[in-house]
Amino acid sequence: MAEDKVKILLWAPLGAGQHYWGPGLSAYRLFSRASDGFEISLVHGNPEQKKLDLFHECICLGNLKKLNLFSLYMFLYKAKRWLSRNAHKYDIFFGLTAFEYTVRPAFHAEQLGLPTITKISGLRSGLESGKGIRSLLKLACRRKLMLKECSATIAISSEIASKLEDFGFSSNKIWRIPNGVDAKQFYPVRNEIERLQIRSELRIPDKFTILFIGGMSSRKQPECNLVILKMLQDEGIKNVQAVFVGPERETGYMNHFWARVEKMSLRGSVIWLDHNYNIAPYYQAADVFVLLSRHEGMSNALLEALSSGIPAIVSDVSGSRDLVVSGENGYIVDNCKAAMESVCSYLRDKAQHELHSRAAREHILRGFSYEHVWDELKRKILSLVVSARRHRDSSAYPLQRLTK
């Protein structure tokens, strides 16, 4: 490698940082591990994006906070013009998600001679055909064709990798790299006395705690945790509560959520916090993490829970299958009743709970810590940059920095 830094262009249309957009959060935390040999620049479409020390540059190309056809068109128009002028300044384009606002710029960057990597955060994140006009326009098919022309695609779960192969992606262009977690930030409590102290500091009652962390939306189905809580109370188990941490991600969802709380008479057993930047203590205060999403890529919150030594009860979806070994560090279930029975097993058997807690932490340390994930990603990025330097074509758009 040359002595100059590897310059990564992080393409995060909805921003990157300590917020609740999973892809942007994962990228920010992962690239925070980058050594001095890397320089990260951010391109986004989020007017509320904060200036962060991690980013050498922070370029806003529009407003995608309220996504519509006009805002998307303007973002893509500005993106193409900006890339045409600036692509030569970077070594790698690193895009988040397979939606139009990432795939089309990635394809354009690749045509300009800039190697591109696109991270696929979920099977429904742009590659599965939708309904109505999206289906007629074959937008998902077009995005697949464009991505196949790019240098590499990151699959964060086994299922996503398998689907990409089914779509006809070249296997040597599929990088199987999961989301990671900071195992030093998210770690287990040493004992129950410490858990009690943390609950006291957070002003959470000392009860068996079912935790949900993430954006509050119908896709993630946090209301299922209310159903579980109600079932437990109907069984006569009163010393239990449900804690939710995360902002509303779907207009009107919290009205629906609180209406269910009232209907089930659970007001005294439910705690919700809209947003919190220091969420590690909430995992440490909990006994079990429950995430019954309709679909996922690989949940950051699930990674954090397991790293914190919290057994997890999850739905049978992509990503969760890679993280939860049913009966060892949690349970994979297909309905609320099965989830409730799994919670009961921990309530009845403290030894099993402790065994699953240790297994949860060990599973993360074996392959999902940021050290593991960054080492693998760095190796592949450096290999791609070296290859680009070795095989550059002077007749193509010149990567001027790489021809020194």
CSV table of N, CA, C and O in Angstrom, one decimal, residues 11-108:
chain,number,residue,atom,x,y,z
A,11,TRP,N,-21.3,6.2,1.9
A,11,TRP,CA,-22.6,6.7,1.3
A,11,TRP,C,-23.7,6.2,2.2
A,11,TRP,O,-24.2,5.1,2.1
A,12,ALA,N,-24.2,7.1,3.1
A,12,ALA,CA,-25.2,6.8,4.0
A,12,ALA,C,-26.4,7.8,3.9
A,12,ALA,O,-26.4,8.8,4.5
A,13,PRO,N,-27.3,7.5,3.0
A,13,PRO,CA,-28.3,8.5,2.6
A,13,PRO,C,-29.1,9.0,3.8
A,13,PRO,O,-29.5,10.2,3.8
A,14,LEU,N,-29.3,8.2,4.8
A,14,LEU,CA,-30.1,8.7,6.0
A,14,LEU,C,-29.2,9.1,7.2
A,14,LEU,O,-29.7,9.3,8.3
A,15,GLY,N,-27.9,9.2,6.9
A,15,GLY,CA,-27.0,9.7,7.9
A,15,GLY,C,-26.3,8.5,8.6
A,15,GLY,O,-26.6,7.4,8.5
A,16,ALA,N,-25.3,8.9,9.4
A,16,ALA,CA,-24.5,7.9,10.2
A,16,ALA,C,-24.1,8.5,11.5
A,16,ALA,O,-23.6,9.7,11.5
A,17,GLY,N,-24.3,7.8,12.5
A,17,GLY,CA,-24.0,8.2,13.9
A,17,GLY,C,-24.7,7.5,14.9
A,17,GLY,O,-25.3,6.4,14.7
A,18,GLN,N,-24.8,8.0,16.1
A,18,GLN,CA,-25.4,7.3,17.2
A,18,GLN,C,-26.9,7.6,17.2
A,18,GLN,O,-27.5,8.2,18.2
A,19,HIS,N,-27.6,7.1,16.2
A,19,HIS,CA,-29.1,7.2,16.1
A,19,HIS,C,-29.6,5.8,15.8
A,19,HIS,O,-28.9,4.9,15.8
A,20,TYR,N,-30.9,5.8,15.5
A,20,TYR,CA,-31.6,4.5,15.4
A,20,TYR,C,-31.8,4.0,14.0
A,20,TYR,O,-32.7,3.1,13.8
A,21,TRP,N,-31.1,4.6,13.0
A,21,TRP,CA,-31.1,4.0,11.7
A,21,TRP,C,-30.0,2.9,11.7
A,21,TRP,O,-28.8,3.3,11.7
A,22,GLY,N,-30.4,1.7,11.7
A,22,GLY,CA,-29.5,0.6,11.9
A,22,GLY,C,-28.2,0.6,11.0
A,22,GLY,O,-27.1,0.5,11.5
A,23,PRO,N,-28.4,0.7,9.7
A,23,PRO,CA,-27.2,0.7,8.8
A,23,PRO,C,-26.2,1.9,9.2
A,23,PRO,O,-25.0,1.7,9.2
A,24,GLY,N,-26.7,3.1,9.4
A,24,GLY,CA,-25.9,4.2,9.7
A,24,GLY,C,-25.2,4.1,11.1
A,24,GLY,O,-24.1,4.5,11.3
A,25,LEU,N,-25.9,3.5,12.0
A,25,LEU,CA,-25.4,3.2,13.3
A,25,LEU,C,-24.2,2.2,13.3
A,25,LEU,O,-23.2,2.4,13.8
A,26,SER,N,-24.5,1.1,12.6
A,26,SER,CA,-23.5,0.1,12.4
A,26,SER,C,-22.2,0.6,11.7
A,26,SER,O,-21.1,0.3,12.2
A,27,ALA,N,-22.4,1.4,10.7
A,27,ALA,CA,-21.3,1.9,9.9
A,27,ALA,C,-20.5,2.8,10.8
A,27,ALA,O,-19.2,2.8,10.8
A,28,TYR,N,-21.1,3.7,11.5
A,28,TYR,CA,-20.4,4.7,12.3
A,28,TYR,C,-19.6,4.0,13.4
A,28,TYR,O,-18.4,4.3,13.6
A,29,ARG,N,-20.2,3.0,14.1
A,29,ARG,CA,-19.5,2.3,15.1
A,29,ARG,C,-18.3,1.5,14.6
A,29,ARG,O,-17.3,1.4,15.2
A,30,LEU,N,-18.5,0.9,13.4
A,30,LEU,CA,-17.5,0.0,12.9
A,30,LEU,C,-16.3,0.9,12.4
A,30,LEU,O,-15.2,0.6,12.7
A,31,PHE,N,-16.6,1.9,11.6
A,31,PHE,CA,-15.5,2.7,11.1
A,31,PHE,C,-14.8,3.6,12.2
A,31,PHE,O,-13.7,4.1,12.0
A,32,SER,N,-15.4,3.7,13.4
A,32,SER,CA,-14.8,4.3,14.5
A,32,SER,C,-13.6,3.5,14.9
A,32,SER,O,-12.7,4.0,15.6
A,33,ARG,N,-13.5,2.2,14.5
A,33,ARG,CA,-12.4,1.3,14.8
A,33,ARG,C,-11.2,1.5,13.8
A,33,ARG,O,-10.2,0.9,14.0
A,34,ALA,N,-11.5,2.2,12.7
A,34,ALA,CA,-10.5,2.3,11.7
A,34,ALA,C,-9.2,3.0,12.2
A,34,ALA,O,-9.3,3.9,13.0
A,35,SER,N,-8.1,2.5,11.7
A,35,SER,CA,-6.8,3.1,12.2
A,35,SER,C,-6.5,4.4,11.5
A,35,SER,O,-7.3,4.9,10.6
A,36,ASP,N,-5.3,4.9,11.8
A,36,ASP,CA,-4.9,6.2,11.2
A,36,ASP,C,-4.7,6.1,9.7
A,36,ASP,O,-4.6,7.1,9.0
A,37,GLY,N,-4.6,4.8,9.2
A,37,GLY,CA,-4.4,4.6,7.8
A,37,GLY,C,-5.6,4.8,6.9
A,37,GLY,O,-5.5,4.6,5.7
A,38,PHE,N,-6.7,5.1,7.6
A,38,PHE,CA,-8.0,5.3,6.8
A,38,PHE,C,-8.5,6.7,7.1
A,38,PHE,O,-8.4,7.3,8.2
A,39,GLU,N,-9.2,7.2,6.1
A,39,GLU,CA,-9.8,8.5,6.2
A,39,GLU,C,-11.3,8.4,5.7
A,39,GLU,O,-11.5,7.9,4.5
A,40,ILE,N,-12.2,8.7,6.5
A,40,ILE,CA,-13.6,8.4,6.2
A,40,ILE,C,-14.3,9.7,5.9
A,40,ILE,O,-14.3,10.7,6.7
A,41,SER,N,-15.0,9.8,4.7
A,41,SER,CA,-15.8,11.0,4.4
A,41,SER,C,-17.3,10.5,4.2
A,41,SER,O,-17.5,9.4,3.8
A,42,LEU,N,-18.2,11.3,4.6
A,42,LEU,CA,-19.6,10.9,4.7
A,42,LEU,C,-20.4,11.8,3.6
A,42,LEU,O,-20.3,13.0,3.6
A,43,VAL,N,-21.2,11.1,2.8
A,43,VAL,CA,-22.2,11.7,2.0
A,43,VAL,C,-23.5,11.2,2.4
A,43,VAL,O,-23.8,10.0,2.7
A,44,HIS,N,-24.5,12.1,2.6
A,44,HIS,CA,-25.8,11.8,3.1
A,44,HIS,C,-26.9,12.7,2.6
A,44,HIS,O,-26.6,13.7,1.9
A,45,GLY,N,-28.1,12.4,3.0
A,45,GLY,CA,-29.3,13.3,2.7
A,45,GLY,C,-30.1,13.6,3.9
A,45,GLY,O,-31.3,13.6,3.8
A,46,ASN,N,-29.4,13.8,5.0
A,46,ASN,CA,-30.1,14.0,6.3
A,46,ASN,C,-29.7,15.4,6.9
A,46,ASN,O,-28.6,15.6,7.4
A,47,PRO,N,-30.6,16.4,6.7
A,47,PRO,CA,-30.3,17.7,7.2
A,47,PRO,C,-30.0,17.8,8.7
A,47,PRO,O,-29.3,18.8,9.2
A,48,GLU,N,-30.4,16.8,9.5
A,48,GLU,CA,-30.2,16.8,10.9
A,48,GLU,C,-28.9,16.0,11.3
A,48,GLU,O,-28.6,15.9,12.5
A,49,GLN,N,-28.1,15.6,10.3
A,49,GLN,CA,-26.9,14.9,10.5
A,49,GLN,C,-25.9,15.8,11.3
A,49,GLN,O,-25.7,16.9,11.0
A,50,LYS,N,-25.4,15.3,12.4
A,50,LYS,CA,-24.4,16.0,13.2
A,50,LYS,C,-23.0,15.9,12.7
A,50,LYS,O,-22.7,14.9,12.0
A,51,LYS,N,-22.2,16.9,12.9
A,51,LYS,CA,-20.8,16.9,12.5
A,51,LYS,C,-20.1,16.0,13.6
A,51,LYS,O,-20.2,16.3,14.8
A,52,LEU,N,-19.4,15.0,13.1
A,52,LEU,CA,-18.7,14.1,14.0
A,52,LEU,C,-17.3,14.0,13.7
A,52,LEU,O,-16.9,14.1,12.5
A,53,ASP,N,-16.5,13.8,14.7
A,53,ASP,CA,-15.0,13.8,14.5
A,53,ASP,C,-14.5,12.7,13.6
A,53,ASP,O,-13.5,12.9,13.0
A,54,LEU,N,-15.3,11.6,13.5
A,54,LEU,CA,-14.9,10.5,12.7
A,54,LEU,C,-14.7,10.9,11.2
A,54,LEU,O,-13.8,10.4,10.5
A,55,PHE,N,-15.6,11.8,10.8
A,55,PHE,CA,-15.6,12.1,9.3
A,55,PHE,C,-14.8,13.3,8.9
A,55,PHE,O,-14.9,14.4,9.4
A,56,HIS,N,-13.9,13.0,8.0
A,56,HIS,CA,-13.0,14.0,7.4
A,56,HIS,C,-13.8,15.1,6.7
A,56,HIS,O,-13.5,16.3,6.7
A,57,GLU,N,-14.8,14.7,6.0
A,57,GLU,CA,-15.8,15.5,5.3
A,57,GLU,C,-17.2,15.1,5.6
A,57,GLU,O,-17.4,13.9,5.8
A,58,CYS,N,-18.1,16.0,5.5
A,58,CYS,CA,-19.6,15.6,5.7
A,58,CYS,C,-20.4,16.4,4.7
A,58,CYS,O,-20.5,17.6,4.8
A,59,ILE,N,-20.8,15.7,3.6
A,59,ILE,CA,-21.4,16.4,2.5
A,59,ILE,C,-22.9,16.0,2.5
A,59,ILE,O,-23.3,14.8,2.4
A,60,CYS,N,-23.8,17.0,2.5
A,60,CYS,CA,-25.2,16.8,2.4
A,60,CYS,C,-25.7,17.1,1.0
A,60,CYS,O,-25.5,18.2,0.5
A,61,LEU,N,-26.3,16.1,0.3
A,61,LEU,CA,-26.8,16.3,-1.1
A,61,LEU,C,-28.3,16.4,-1.2
A,61,LEU,O,-28.8,16.3,-2.3
A,62,GLY,N,-29.0,16.7,-0.1
A,62,GLY,CA,-30.4,16.8,-0.2
A,62,GLY,C,-31.1,16.5,1.1
A,62,GLY,O,-30.5,16.5,2.1
A,63,ASN,N,-32.4,16.3,1.0
A,63,ASN,CA,-33.2,16.1,2.2
A,63,ASN,C,-34.1,14.8,2.0
A,63,ASN,O,-35.1,14.8,1.3
A,64,LEU,N,-33.6,13.7,2.6
A,64,LEU,CA,-34.4,12.4,2.4
A,64,LEU,C,-35.1,12.1,3.7
A,64,LEU,O,-35.6,11.0,3.8
A,65,LYS,N,-35.2,13.1,4.6
A,65,LYS,CA,-35.9,12.8,5.9
A,65,LYS,C,-37.4,12.5,5.6
A,65,LYS,O,-38.0,11.6,6.2
A,66,LYS,N,-38.0,13.3,4.6
A,66,LYS,CA,-39.4,13.0,4.2
A,66,LYS,C,-39.3,12.5,2.8
A,66,LYS,O,-39.4,13.3,1.8
A,67,LEU,N,-39.0,11.2,2.6
A,67,LEU,CA,-38.7,10.7,1.3
A,67,LEU,C,-39.9,10.7,0.4
A,67,LEU,O,-41.0,10.1,0.8
A,68,ASN,N,-39.8,11.3,-0.8
A,68,ASN,CA,-40.8,11.2,-1.8
A,68,ASN,C,-40.1,11.3,-3.1
A,68,ASN,O,-38.9,11.3,-3.2
A,69,LEU,N,-40.9,11.2,-4.2
A,69,LEU,CA,-40.3,11.1,-5.6
A,69,LEU,C,-39.4,12.3,-5.9
A,69,LEU,O,-38.4,12.2,-6.5
A,70,PHE,N,-39.9,13.5,-5.5
A,70,PHE,CA,-39.2,14.7,-5.8
A,70,PHE,C,-37.8,14.7,-5.0
A,70,PHE,O,-36.8,15.0,-5.6
A,71,SER,N,-37.9,14.5,-3.7
A,71,SER,CA,-36.7,14.5,-2.9
A,71,SER,C,-35.7,13.4,-3.3
A,71,SER,O,-34.5,13.7,-3.4
A,72,LEU,N,-36.2,12.3,-3.7
A,72,LEU,CA,-35.3,11.2,-4.3
A,72,LEU,C,-34.7,11.6,-5.6
A,72,LEU,O,-33.5,11.5,-5.8
A,73,TYR,N,-35.5,12.2,-6.5
A,73,TYR,CA,-35.0,12.6,-7.8
A,73,TYR,C,-33.9,13.7,-7.6
A,73,TYR,O,-32.8,13.6,-8.2
A,74,MET,N,-34.1,14.7,-6.7
A,74,MET,CA,-33.1,15.7,-6.5
A,74,MET,C,-31.8,15.2,-5.9
A,74,MET,O,-30.7,15.6,-6.2
A,75,PHE,N,-32.0,14.2,-5.0
A,75,PHE,CA,-30.8,13.6,-4.3
A,75,PHE,C,-30.0,12.9,-5.4
A,75,PHE,O,-28.7,13.0,-5.5
A,76,LEU,N,-30.6,12.1,-6.2
A,76,LEU,CA,-29.9,11.3,-7.3
A,76,LEU,C,-29.3,12.2,-8.3
A,76,LEU,O,-28.2,12.0,-8.8
A,77,TYR,N,-30.0,13.3,-8.6
A,77,TYR,CA,-29.4,14.3,-9.6
A,77,TYR,C,-28.2,14.9,-9.1
A,77,TYR,O,-27.1,15.0,-9.7
A,78,LYS,N,-28.2,15.4,-7.8
A,78,LYS,CA,-27.1,16.0,-7.2
A,78,LYS,C,-25.9,14.9,-7.0
A,78,LYS,O,-24.8,15.3,-7.1
A,79,ALA,N,-26.3,13.7,-6.6
A,79,ALA,CA,-25.3,12.7,-6.4
A,79,ALA,C,-24.5,12.4,-7.7
A,79,ALA,O,-23.3,12.3,-7.6
A,80,LYS,N,-25.2,12.3,-8.8
A,80,LYS,CA,-24.5,12.0,-10.1
A,80,LYS,C,-23.5,13.1,-10.4
A,80,LYS,O,-22.4,12.9,-10.8
A,81,ARG,N,-24.0,14.3,-10.3
A,81,ARG,CA,-23.1,15.5,-10.6
A,81,ARG,C,-21.9,15.5,-9.6
A,81,ARG,O,-20.8,15.8,-10.0
A,82,TRP,N,-22.2,15.3,-8.3
A,82,TRP,CA,-21.1,15.4,-7.3
A,82,TRP,C,-20.1,14.3,-7.5
A,82,TRP,O,-18.9,14.5,-7.5
A,83,LEU,N,-20.6,13.1,-7.8
A,83,LEU,CA,-19.6,12.0,-8.0
A,83,LEU,C,-18.8,12.2,-9.3
A,83,LEU,O,-17.6,11.9,-9.3
A,84,SER,N,-19.4,12.8,-10.3
A,84,SER,CA,-18.6,13.0,-11.5
A,84,SER,C,-17.4,14.0,-11.3
A,84,SER,O,-16.4,13.9,-11.9
A,85,ARG,N,-17.6,14.9,-10.3
A,85,ARG,CA,-16.6,15.8,-10.0
A,85,ARG,C,-15.6,15.3,-9.0
A,85,ARG,O,-14.4,15.8,-8.9
A,86,ASN,N,-16.0,14.4,-8.1
A,86,ASN,CA,-15.3,14.1,-6.9
A,86,ASN,C,-14.8,12.6,-6.7
A,86,ASN,O,-14.1,12.3,-5.8
A,87,ALA,N,-15.3,11.7,-7.5
A,87,ALA,CA,-15.1,10.3,-7.3
A,87,ALA,C,-13.6,10.0,-7.3
A,87,ALA,O,-13.1,9.1,-6.6
A,88,HIS,N,-12.8,10.7,-8.1
A,88,HIS,CA,-11.4,10.5,-8.2
A,88,HIS,C,-10.6,10.7,-6.9
A,88,HIS,O,-9.4,10.3,-6.8
A,89,LYS,N,-11.2,11.4,-6.0
A,89,LYS,CA,-10.6,11.7,-4.7
A,89,LYS,C,-10.5,10.6,-3.7
A,89,LYS,O,-9.8,10.6,-2.7
A,90,TYR,N,-11.3,9.5,-4.0
A,90,TYR,CA,-11.5,8.4,-3.0
A,90,TYR,C,-11.0,7.1,-3.6
A,90,TYR,O,-10.8,6.9,-4.8
A,91,ASP,N,-10.8,6.2,-2.6
A,91,ASP,CA,-10.3,4.8,-3.0
A,91,ASP,C,-11.5,3.8,-3.0
A,91,ASP,O,-11.4,2.9,-3.8
A,92,ILE,N,-12.5,4.0,-2.2
A,92,ILE,CA,-13.6,3.1,-2.1
A,92,ILE,C,-14.9,3.8,-1.8
A,92,ILE,O,-14.9,4.8,-1.0
A,93,PHE,N,-15.9,3.4,-2.5
A,93,PHE,CA,-17.3,3.8,-2.3
A,93,PHE,C,-17.9,2.7,-1.4
A,93,PHE,O,-18.0,1.6,-1.8
A,94,PHE,N,-18.4,3.1,-0.2
A,94,PHE,CA,-19.0,2.1,0.7
A,94,PHE,C,-20.5,2.6,0.9
A,94,PHE,O,-20.7,3.5,1.7
A,95,GLY,N,-21.4,1.9,0.3
A,95,GLY,CA,-22.8,2.3,0.3
A,95,GLY,C,-23.6,1.5,1.3
A,95,GLY,O,-23.4,0.3,1.5
A,96,LEU,N,-24.6,2.1,1.9
A,96,LEU,CA,-25.5,1.4,2.8
A,96,LEU,C,-26.9,1.2,2.2
A,96,LEU,O,-27.5,2.2,1.8
A,97,THR,N,-27.3,0.0,2.2
A,97,THR,CA,-28.6,-0.5,1.7
A,97,THR,C,-28.7,-0.6,0.2
A,97,THR,O,-27.9,0.0,-0.5
A,98,ALA,N,-29.7,-1.4,-0.2
A,98,ALA,CA,-29.8,-1.6,-1.7
A,98,ALA,C,-31.0,-0.8,-2.3
A,98,ALA,O,-31.6,-1.3,-3.2
A,99,PHE,N,-31.3,0.3,-1.6
A,99,PHE,CA,-32.4,1.1,-2.2
A,99,PHE,C,-31.8,2.0,-3.3
A,99,PHE,O,-30.6,2.2,-3.5
A,100,GLU,N,-32.7,2.7,-4.0
A,100,GLU,CA,-32.3,3.5,-5.2
A,100,GLU,C,-31.3,4.6,-4.8
A,100,GLU,O,-30.4,4.8,-5.6
A,101,TYR,N,-31.5,5.2,-3.6
A,101,TYR,CA,-30.6,6.3,-3.3
A,101,TYR,C,-29.1,5.9,-3.0
A,101,TYR,O,-28.2,6.7,-2.9
A,102,THR,N,-28.9,4.6,-2.9
A,102,THR,CA,-27.5,4.1,-2.8
A,102,THR,C,-27.1,3.3,-4.1
A,102,THR,O,-25.9,3.5,-4.6
A,103,VAL,N,-27.9,2.5,-4.6
A,103,VAL,CA,-27.5,1.6,-5.7
A,103,VAL,C,-27.2,2.4,-7.0
A,103,VAL,O,-26.1,2.2,-7.6
A,104,ARG,N,-28.0,3.4,-7.3
A,104,ARG,CA,-27.7,4.1,-8.5
A,104,ARG,C,-26.4,4.9,-8.4
A,104,ARG,O,-25.6,4.9,-9.4
A,105,PRO,N,-26.2,5.6,-7.3
A,105,PRO,CA,-24.9,6.3,-7.2
A,105,PRO,C,-23.7,5.3,-7.2
A,105,PRO,O,-22.6,5.6,-7.7
A,106,ALA,N,-23.9,4.1,-6.5
A,106,ALA,CA,-22.8,3.1,-6.5
A,106,ALA,C,-22.5,2.7,-7.9
A,106,ALA,O,-21.3,2.6,-8.3
A,107,PHE,N,-23.5,2.5,-8.7
A,107,PHE,CA,-23.3,2.1,-10.1
A,107,PHE,C,-22.6,3.1,-10.9
A,107,PHE,O,-21.7,2.9,-11.7
A,108,HIS,N,-23.0,4.4,-10.7
A,108,HIS,CA,-22.3,5.5,-11.4
A,108,HIS,C,-20.9,5.6,-10.9
A,108,HIS,O,-20.0,5.8,-11.8
